[in-house]
mmCIF file of N, CA, C and O in Angstrom:
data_model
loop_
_atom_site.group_PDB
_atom_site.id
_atom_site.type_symbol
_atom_site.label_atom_id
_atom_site.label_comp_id
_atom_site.label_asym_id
_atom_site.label_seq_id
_atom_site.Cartn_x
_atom_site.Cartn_y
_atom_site.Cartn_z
ATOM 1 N N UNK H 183 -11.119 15.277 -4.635
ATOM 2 C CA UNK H 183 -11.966 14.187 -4.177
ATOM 3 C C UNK H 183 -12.127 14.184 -2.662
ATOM 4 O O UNK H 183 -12.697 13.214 -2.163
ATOM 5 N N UNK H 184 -11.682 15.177 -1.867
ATOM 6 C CA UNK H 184 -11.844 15.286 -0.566
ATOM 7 C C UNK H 184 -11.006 14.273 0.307
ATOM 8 O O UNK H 184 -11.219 13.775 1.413
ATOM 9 N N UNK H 185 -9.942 14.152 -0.630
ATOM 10 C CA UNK H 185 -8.932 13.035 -0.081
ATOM 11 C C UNK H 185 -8.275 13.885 0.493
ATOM 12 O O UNK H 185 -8.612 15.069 0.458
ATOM 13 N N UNK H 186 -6.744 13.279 1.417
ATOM 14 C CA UNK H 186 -5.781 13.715 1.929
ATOM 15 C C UNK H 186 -5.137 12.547 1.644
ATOM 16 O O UNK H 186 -5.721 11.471 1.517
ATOM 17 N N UNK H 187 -3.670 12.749 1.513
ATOM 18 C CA UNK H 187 -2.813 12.287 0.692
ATOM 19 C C UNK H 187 -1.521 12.289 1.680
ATOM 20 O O UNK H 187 -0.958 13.217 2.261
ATOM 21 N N UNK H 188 -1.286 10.976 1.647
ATOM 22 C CA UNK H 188 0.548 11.116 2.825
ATOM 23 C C UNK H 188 1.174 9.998 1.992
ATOM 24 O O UNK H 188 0.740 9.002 1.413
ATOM 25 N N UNK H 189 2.377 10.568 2.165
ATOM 26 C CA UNK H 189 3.863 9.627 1.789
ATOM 27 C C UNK H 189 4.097 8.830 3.165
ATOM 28 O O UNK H 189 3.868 9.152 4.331
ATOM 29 N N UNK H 190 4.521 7.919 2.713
ATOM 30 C CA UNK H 190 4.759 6.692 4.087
ATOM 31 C C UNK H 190 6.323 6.615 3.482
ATOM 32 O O UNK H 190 6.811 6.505 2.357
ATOM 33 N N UNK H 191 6.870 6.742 4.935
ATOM 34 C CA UNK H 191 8.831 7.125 5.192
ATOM 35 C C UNK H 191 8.723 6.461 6.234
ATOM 36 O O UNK H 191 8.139 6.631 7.304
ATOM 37 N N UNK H 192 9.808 5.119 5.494
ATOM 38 C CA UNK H 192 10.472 4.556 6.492
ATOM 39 C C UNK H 192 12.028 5.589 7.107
ATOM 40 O O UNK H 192 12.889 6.067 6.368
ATOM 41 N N UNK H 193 11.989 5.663 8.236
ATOM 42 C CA UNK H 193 12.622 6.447 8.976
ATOM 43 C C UNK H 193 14.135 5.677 9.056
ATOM 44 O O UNK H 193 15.133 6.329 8.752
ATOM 45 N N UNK H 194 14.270 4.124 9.518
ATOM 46 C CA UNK H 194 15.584 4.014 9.412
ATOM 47 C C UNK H 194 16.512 3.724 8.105
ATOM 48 O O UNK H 194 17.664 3.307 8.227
ATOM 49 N N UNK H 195 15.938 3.970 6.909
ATOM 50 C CA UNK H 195 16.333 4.066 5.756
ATOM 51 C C UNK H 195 16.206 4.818 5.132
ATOM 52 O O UNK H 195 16.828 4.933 4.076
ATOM 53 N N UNK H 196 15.100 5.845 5.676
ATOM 54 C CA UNK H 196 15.037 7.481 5.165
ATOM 55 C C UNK H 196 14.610 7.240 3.106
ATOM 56 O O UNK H 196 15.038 7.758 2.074
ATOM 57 N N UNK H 197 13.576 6.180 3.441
ATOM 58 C CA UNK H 197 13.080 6.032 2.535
ATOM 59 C C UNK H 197 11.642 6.191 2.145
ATOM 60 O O UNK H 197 11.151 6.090 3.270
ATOM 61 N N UNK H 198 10.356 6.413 1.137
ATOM 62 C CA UNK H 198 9.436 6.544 0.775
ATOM 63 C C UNK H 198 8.878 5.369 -0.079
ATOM 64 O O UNK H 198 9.564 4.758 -0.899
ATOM 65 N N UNK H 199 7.721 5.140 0.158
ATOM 66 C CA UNK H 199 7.077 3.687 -0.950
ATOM 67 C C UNK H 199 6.941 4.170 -1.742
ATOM 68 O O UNK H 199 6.655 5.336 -1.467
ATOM 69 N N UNK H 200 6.972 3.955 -2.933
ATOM 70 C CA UNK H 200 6.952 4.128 -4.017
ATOM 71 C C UNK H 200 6.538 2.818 -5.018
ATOM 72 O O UNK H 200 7.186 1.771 -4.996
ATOM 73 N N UNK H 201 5.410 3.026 -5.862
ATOM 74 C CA UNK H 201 4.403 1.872 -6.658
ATOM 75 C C UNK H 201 5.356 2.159 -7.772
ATOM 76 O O UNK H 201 5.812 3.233 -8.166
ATOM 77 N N UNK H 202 5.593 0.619 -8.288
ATOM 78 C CA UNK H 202 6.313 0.759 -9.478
ATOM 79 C C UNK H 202 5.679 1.339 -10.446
ATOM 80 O O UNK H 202 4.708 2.005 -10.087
ATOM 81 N N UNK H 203 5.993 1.295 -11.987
ATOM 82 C CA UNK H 203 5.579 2.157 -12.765
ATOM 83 C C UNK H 203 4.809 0.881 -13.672
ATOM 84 O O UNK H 203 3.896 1.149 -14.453
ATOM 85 N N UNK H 204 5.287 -0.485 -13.467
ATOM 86 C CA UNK H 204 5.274 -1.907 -14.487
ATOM 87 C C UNK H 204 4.441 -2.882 -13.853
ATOM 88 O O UNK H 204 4.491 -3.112 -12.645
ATOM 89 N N UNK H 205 3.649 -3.477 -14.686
ATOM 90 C CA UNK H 205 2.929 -4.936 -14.062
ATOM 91 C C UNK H 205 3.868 -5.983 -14.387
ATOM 92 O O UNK H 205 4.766 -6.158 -15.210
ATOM 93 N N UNK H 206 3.120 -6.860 -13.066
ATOM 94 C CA UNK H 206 3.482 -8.342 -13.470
ATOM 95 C C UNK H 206 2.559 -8.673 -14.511
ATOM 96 O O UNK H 206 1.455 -8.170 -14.721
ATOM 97 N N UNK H 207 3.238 -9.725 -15.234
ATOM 98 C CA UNK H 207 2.555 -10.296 -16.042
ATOM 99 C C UNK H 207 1.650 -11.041 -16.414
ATOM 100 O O UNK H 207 0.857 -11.152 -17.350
ATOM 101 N N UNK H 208 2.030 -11.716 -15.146
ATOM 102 C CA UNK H 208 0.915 -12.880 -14.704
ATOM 103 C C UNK H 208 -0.465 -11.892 -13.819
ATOM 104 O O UNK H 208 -1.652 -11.923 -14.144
ATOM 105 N N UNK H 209 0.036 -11.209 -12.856
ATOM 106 C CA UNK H 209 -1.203 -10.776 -12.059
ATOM 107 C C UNK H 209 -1.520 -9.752 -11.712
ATOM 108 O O UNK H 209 -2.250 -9.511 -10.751
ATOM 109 N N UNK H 210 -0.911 -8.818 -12.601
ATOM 110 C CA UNK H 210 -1.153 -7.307 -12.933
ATOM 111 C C UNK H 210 -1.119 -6.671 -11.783
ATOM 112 O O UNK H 210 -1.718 -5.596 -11.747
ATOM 113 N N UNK H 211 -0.706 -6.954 -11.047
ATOM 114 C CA UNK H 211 -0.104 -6.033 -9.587
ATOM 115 C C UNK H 211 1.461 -5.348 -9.887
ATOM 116 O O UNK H 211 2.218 -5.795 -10.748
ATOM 117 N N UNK H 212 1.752 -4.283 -9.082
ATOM 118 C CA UNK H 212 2.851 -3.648 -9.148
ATOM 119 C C UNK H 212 3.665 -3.761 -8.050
ATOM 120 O O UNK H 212 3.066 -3.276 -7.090
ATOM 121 N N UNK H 213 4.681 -4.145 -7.756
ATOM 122 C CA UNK H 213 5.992 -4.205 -6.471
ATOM 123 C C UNK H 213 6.048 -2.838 -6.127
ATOM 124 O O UNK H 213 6.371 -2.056 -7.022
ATOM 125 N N UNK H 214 5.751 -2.324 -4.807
ATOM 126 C CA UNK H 214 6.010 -1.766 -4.063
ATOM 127 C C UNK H 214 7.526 -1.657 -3.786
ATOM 128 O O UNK H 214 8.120 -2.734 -3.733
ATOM 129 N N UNK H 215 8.364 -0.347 -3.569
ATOM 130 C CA UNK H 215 9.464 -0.416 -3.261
ATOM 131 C C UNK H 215 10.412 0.686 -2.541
ATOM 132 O O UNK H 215 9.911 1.670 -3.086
ATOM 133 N N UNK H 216 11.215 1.115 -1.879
ATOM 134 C CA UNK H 216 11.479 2.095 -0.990
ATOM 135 C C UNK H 216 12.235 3.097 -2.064
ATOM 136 O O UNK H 216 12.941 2.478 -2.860
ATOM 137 N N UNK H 217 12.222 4.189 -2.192
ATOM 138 C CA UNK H 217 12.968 5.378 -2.980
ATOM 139 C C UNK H 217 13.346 6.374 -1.973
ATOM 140 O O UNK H 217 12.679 6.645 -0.975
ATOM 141 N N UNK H 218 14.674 6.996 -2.370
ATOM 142 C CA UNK H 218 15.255 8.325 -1.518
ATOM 143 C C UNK H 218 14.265 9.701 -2.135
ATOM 144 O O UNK H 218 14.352 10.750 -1.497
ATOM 145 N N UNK H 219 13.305 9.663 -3.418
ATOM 146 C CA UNK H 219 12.504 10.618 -3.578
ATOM 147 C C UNK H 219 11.463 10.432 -3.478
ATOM 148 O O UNK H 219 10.974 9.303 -3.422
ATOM 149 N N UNK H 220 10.472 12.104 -3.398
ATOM 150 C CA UNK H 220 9.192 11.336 -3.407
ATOM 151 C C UNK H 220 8.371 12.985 -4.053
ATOM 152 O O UNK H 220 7.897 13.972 -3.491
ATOM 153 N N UNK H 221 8.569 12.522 -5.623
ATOM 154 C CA UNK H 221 8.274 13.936 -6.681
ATOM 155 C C UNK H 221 6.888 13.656 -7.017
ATOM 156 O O UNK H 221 6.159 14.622 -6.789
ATOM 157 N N UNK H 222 6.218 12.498 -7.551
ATOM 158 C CA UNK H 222 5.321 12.127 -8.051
ATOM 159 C C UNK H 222 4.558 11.987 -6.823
ATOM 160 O O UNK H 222 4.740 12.219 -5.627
ATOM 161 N N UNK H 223 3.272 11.340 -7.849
ATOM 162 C CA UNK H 223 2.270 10.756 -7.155
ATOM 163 C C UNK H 223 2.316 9.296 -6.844
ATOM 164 O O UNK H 223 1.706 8.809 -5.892
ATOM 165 N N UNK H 224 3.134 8.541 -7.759
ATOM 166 C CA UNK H 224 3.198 7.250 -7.033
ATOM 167 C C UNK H 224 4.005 6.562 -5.781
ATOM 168 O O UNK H 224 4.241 5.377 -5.543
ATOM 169 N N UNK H 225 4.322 7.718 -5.101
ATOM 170 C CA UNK H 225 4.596 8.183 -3.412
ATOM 171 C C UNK H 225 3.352 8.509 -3.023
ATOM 172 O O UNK H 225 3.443 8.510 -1.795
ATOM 173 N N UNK H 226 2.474 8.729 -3.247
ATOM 174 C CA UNK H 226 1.098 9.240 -2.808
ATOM 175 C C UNK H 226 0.303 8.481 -2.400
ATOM 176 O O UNK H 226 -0.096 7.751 -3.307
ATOM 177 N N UNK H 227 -0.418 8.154 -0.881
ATOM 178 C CA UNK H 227 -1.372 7.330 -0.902
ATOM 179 C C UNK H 227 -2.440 8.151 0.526
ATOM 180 O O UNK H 227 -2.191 9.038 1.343
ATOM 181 N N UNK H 228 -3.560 7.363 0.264
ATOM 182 C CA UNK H 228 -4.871 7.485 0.383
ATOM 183 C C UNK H 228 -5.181 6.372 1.339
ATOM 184 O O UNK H 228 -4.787 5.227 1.115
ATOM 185 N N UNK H 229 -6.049 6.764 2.655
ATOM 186 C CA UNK H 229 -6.510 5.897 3.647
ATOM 187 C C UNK H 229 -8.076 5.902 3.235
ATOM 188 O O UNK H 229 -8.825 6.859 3.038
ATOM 189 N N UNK H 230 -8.363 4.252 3.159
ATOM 190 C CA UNK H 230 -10.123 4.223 3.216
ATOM 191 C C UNK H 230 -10.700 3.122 4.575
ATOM 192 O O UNK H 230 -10.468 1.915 4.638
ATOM 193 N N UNK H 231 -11.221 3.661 5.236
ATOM 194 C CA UNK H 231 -11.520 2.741 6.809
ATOM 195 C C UNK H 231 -12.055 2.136 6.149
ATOM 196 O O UNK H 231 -12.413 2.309 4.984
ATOM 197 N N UNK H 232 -12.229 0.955 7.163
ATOM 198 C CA UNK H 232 -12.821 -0.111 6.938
ATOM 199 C C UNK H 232 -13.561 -0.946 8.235
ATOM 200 O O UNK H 232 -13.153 -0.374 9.246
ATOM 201 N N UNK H 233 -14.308 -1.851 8.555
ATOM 202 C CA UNK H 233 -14.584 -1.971 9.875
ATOM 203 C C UNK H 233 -14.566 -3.759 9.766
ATOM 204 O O UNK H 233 -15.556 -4.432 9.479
ATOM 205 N N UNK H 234 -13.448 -4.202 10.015
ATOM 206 C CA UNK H 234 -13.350 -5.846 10.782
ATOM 207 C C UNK H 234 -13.462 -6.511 11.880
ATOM 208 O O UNK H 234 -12.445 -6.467 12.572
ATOM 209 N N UNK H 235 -14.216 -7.039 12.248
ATOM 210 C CA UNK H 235 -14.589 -7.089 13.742
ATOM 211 C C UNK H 235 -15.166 -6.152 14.400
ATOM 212 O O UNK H 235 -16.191 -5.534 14.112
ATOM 213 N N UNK H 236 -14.532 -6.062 15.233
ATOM 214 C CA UNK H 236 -14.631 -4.650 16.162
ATOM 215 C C UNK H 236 -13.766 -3.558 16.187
ATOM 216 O O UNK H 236 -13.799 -2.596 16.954
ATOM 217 N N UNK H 237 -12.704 -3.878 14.947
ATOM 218 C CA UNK H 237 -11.410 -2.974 14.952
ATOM 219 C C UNK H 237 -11.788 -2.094 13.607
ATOM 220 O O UNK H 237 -12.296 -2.460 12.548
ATOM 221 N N UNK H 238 -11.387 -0.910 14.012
ATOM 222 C CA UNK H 238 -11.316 0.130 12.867
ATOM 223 C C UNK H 238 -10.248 -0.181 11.509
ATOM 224 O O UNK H 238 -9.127 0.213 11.829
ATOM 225 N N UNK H 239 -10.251 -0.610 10.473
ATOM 226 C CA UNK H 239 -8.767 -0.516 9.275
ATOM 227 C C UNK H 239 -8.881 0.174 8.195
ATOM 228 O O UNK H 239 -9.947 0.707 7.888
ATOM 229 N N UNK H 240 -7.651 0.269 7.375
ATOM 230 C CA UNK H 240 -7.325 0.959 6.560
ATOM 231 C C UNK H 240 -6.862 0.236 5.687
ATOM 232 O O UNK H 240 -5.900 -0.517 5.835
ATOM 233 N N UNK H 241 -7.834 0.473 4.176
ATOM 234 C CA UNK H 241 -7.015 -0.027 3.263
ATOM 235 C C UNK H 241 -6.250 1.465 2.379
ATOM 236 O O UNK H 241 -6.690 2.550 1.998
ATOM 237 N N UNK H 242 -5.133 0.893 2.348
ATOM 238 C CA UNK H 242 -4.139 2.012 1.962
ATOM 239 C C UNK H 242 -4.142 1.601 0.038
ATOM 240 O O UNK H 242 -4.004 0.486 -0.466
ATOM 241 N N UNK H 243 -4.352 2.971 -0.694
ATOM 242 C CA UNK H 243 -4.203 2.760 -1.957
ATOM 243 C C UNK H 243 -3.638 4.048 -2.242
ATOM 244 O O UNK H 243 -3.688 5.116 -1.632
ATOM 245 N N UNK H 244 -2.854 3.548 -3.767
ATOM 246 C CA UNK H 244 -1.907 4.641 -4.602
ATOM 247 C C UNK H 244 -2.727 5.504 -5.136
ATOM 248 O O UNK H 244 -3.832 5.393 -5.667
ATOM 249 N N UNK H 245 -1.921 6.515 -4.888
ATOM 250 C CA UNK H 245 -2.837 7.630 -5.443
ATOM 251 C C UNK H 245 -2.536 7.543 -7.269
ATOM 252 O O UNK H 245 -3.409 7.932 -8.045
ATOM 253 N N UNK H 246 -1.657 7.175 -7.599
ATOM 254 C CA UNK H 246 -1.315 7.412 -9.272
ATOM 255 C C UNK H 246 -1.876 6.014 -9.668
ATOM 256 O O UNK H 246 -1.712 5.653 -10.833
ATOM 257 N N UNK H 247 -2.192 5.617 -9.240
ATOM 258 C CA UNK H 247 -2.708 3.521 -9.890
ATOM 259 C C UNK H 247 -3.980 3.557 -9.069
ATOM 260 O O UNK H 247 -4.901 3.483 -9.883
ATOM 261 N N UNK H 248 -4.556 3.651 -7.610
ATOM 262 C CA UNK H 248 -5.696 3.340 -7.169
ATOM 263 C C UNK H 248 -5.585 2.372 -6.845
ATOM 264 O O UNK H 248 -6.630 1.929 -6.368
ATOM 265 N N UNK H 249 -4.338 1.339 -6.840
ATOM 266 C CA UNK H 249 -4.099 -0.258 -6.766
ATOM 267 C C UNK H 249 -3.879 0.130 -5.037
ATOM 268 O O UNK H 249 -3.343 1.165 -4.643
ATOM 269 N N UNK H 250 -4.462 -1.026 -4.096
ATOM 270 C CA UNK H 250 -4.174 -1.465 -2.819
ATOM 271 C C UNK H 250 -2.999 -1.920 -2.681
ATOM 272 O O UNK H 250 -2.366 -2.629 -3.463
ATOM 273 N N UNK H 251 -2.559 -1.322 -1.212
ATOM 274 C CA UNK H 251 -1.657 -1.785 -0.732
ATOM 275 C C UNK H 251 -1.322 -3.401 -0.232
ATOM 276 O O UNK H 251 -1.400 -3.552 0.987
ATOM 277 N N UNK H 252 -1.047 -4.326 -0.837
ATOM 278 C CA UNK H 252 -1.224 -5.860 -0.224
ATOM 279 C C UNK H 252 0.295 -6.492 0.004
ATOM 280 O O UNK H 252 1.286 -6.093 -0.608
ATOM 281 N N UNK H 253 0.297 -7.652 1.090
ATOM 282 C CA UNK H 253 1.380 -8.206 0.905
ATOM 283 C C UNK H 253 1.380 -9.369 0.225
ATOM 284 O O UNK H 253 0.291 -9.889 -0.021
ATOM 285 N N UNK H 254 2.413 -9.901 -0.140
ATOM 286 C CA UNK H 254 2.607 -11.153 -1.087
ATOM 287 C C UNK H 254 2.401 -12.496 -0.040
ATOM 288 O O UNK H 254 2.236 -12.440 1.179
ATOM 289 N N UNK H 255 2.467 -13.830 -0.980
ATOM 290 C CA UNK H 255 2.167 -15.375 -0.564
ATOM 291 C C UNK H 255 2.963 -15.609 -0.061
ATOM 292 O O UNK H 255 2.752 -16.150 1.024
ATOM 293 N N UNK H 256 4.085 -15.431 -0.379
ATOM 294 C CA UNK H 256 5.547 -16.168 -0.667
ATOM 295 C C UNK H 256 6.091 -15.435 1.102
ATOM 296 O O UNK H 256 5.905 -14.259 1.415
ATOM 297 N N UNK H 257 6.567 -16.191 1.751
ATOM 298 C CA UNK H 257 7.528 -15.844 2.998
ATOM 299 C C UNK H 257 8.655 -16.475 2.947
ATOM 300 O O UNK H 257 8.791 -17.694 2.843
ATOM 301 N N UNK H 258 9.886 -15.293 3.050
ATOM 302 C CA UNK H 258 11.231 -15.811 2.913
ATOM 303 C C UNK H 258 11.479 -16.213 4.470
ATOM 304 O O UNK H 258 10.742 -16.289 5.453
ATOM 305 N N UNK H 259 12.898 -16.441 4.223
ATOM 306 C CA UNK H 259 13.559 -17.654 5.475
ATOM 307 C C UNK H 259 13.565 -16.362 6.880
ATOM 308 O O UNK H 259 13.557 -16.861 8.006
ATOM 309 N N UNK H 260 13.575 -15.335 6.832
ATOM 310 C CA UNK H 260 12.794 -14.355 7.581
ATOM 311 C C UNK H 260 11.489 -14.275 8.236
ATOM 312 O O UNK H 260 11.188 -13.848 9.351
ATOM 313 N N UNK H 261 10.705 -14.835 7.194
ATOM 314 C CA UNK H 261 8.934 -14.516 7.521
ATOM 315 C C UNK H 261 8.946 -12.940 6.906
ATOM 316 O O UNK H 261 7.969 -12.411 7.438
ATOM 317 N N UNK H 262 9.396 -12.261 6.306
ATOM 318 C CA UNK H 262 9.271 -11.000 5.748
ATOM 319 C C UNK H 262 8.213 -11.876 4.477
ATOM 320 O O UNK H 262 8.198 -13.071 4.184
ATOM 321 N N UNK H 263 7.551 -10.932 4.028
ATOM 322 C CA UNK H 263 6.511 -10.614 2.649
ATOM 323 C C UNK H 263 7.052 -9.757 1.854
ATOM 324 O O UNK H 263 7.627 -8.899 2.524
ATOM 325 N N UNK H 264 7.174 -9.523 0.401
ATOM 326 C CA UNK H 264 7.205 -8.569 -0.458
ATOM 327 C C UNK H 264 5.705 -7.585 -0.190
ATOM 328 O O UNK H 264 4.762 -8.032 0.462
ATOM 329 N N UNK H 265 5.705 -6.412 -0.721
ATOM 330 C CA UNK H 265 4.538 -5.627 -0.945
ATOM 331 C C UNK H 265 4.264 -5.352 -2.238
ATOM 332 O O UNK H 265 5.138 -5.151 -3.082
ATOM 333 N N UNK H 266 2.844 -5.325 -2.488
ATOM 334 C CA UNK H 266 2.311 -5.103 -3.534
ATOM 335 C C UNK H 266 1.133 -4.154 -3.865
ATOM 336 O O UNK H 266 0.133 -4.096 -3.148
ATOM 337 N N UNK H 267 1.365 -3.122 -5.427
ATOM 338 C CA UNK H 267 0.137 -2.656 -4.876
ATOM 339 C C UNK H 267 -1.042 -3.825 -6.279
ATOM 340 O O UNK H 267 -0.663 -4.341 -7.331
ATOM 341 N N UNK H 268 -2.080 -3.836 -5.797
ATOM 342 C CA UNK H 268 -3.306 -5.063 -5.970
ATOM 343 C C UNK H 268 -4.383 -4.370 -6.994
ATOM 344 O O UNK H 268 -5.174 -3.459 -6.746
ATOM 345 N N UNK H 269 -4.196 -4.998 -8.076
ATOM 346 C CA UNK H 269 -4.820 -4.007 -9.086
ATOM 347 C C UNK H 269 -6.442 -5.049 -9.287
ATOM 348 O O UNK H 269 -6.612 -5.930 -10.130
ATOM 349 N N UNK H 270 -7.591 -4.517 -8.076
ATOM 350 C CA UNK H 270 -8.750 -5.338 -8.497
ATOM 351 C C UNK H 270 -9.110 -4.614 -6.903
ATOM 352 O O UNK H 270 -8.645 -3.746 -6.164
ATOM 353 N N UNK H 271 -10.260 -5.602 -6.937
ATOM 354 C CA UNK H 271 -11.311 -4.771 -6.193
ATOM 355 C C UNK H 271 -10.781 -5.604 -4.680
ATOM 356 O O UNK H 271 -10.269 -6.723 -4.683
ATOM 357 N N UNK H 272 -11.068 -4.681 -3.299
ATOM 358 C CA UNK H 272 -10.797 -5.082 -2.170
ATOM 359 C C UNK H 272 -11.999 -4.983 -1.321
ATOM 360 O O UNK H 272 -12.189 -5.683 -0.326
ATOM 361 N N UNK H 273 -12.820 -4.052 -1.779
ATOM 362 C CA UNK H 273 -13.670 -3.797 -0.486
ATOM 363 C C UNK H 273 -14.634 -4.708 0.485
ATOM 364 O O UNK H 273 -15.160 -4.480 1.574
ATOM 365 N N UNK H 274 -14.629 -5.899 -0.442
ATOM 366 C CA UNK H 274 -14.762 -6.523 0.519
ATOM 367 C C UNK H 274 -13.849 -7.849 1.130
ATOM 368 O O UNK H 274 -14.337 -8.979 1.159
ATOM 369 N N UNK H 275 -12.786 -7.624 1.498
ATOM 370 C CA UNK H 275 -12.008 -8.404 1.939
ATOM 371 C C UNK H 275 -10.366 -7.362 2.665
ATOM 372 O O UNK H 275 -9.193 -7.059 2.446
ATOM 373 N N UNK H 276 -11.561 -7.223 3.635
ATOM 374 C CA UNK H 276 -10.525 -6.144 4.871
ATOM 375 C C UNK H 276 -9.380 -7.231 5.795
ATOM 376 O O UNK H 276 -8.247 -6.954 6.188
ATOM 377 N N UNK H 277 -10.180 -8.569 5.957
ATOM 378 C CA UNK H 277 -9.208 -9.687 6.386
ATOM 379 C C UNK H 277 -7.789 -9.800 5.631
ATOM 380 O O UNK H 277 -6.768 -9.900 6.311
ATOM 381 N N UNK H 278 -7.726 -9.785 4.215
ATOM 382 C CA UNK H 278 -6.807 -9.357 3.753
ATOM 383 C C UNK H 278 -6.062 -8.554 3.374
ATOM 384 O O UNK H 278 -4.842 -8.698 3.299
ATOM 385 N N UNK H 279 -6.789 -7.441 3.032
ATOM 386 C CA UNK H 279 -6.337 -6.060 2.264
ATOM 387 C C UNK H 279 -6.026 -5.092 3.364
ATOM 388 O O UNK H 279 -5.218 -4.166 3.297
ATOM 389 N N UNK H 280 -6.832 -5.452 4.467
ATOM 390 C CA UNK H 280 -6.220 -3.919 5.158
ATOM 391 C C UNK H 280 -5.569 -4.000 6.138
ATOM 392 O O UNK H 280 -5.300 -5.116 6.582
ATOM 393 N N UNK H 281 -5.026 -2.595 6.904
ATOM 394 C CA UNK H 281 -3.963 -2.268 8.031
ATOM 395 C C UNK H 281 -4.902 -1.481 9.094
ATOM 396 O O UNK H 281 -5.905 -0.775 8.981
ATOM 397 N N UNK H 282 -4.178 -1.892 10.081
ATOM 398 C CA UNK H 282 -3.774 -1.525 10.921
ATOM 399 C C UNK H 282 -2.978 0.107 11.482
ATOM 400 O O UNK H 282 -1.856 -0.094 11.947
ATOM 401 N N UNK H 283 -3.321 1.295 11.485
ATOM 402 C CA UNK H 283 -2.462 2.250 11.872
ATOM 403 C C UNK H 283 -2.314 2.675 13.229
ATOM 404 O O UNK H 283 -3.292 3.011 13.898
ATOM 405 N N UNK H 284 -1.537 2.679 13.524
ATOM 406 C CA UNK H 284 -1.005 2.998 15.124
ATOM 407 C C UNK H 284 -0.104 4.442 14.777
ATOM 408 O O UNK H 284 0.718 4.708 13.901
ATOM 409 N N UNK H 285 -0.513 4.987 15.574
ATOM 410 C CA UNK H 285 1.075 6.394 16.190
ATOM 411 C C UNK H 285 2.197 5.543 16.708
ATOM 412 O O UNK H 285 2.130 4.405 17.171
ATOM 413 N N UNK H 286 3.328 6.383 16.523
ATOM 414 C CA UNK H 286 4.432 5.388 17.368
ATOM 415 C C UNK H 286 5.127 7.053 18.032
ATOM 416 O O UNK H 286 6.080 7.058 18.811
#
């Protein structure tokens, strides 16, 4: 499909995202979650730009589901979000669905 395909590794846990394999029940999205492997495709994801404002984004989707990368409602006593991947249509709603990529 003329894609290119990257694993996202968190570095200080030397971990990979990984899309679960199971829906919720209620809202047919899948929990996102960190794994020490990354054999499959549901380590696999796919950048599609997007243009908000004046800023360039990315909505990030699984390559084995096609589900978006989103974060959850709910903020713990942190302000951390769960991740999810978002099984329905995004394209038009980059305010929510998409990122941001920077080099570090």
């Amino acid at each position: 499909n003329n894609r290119v395909y990257f694993k996202i590794h968190n570095t200080k846990y030397n971990q990979y995202l990984k899309l679960s394999s199971t829906t919720d029940c209620n809202t047919q999205d899948r929990i996102i979650f960190g794994t020490n492997t990354a054999d499959t495709t549901r380590e696999q994801w796919f950048l599609q730009p997007t243009k908000y404002e004046n800023d360039v984004l990315f909505f990030i989707y699984n390559r084995e589901y096609n589900d978006a990368l989103k974060l959850g409602r709910i903020v713990d006593a942190s302000g951390d979000r769960m991740a999810f991947g978002h099984d329905g249509e995004v394209a038009g709603l980059p305010d929510i669905f998409s990122w941001f990529v920077t080099p570090f």
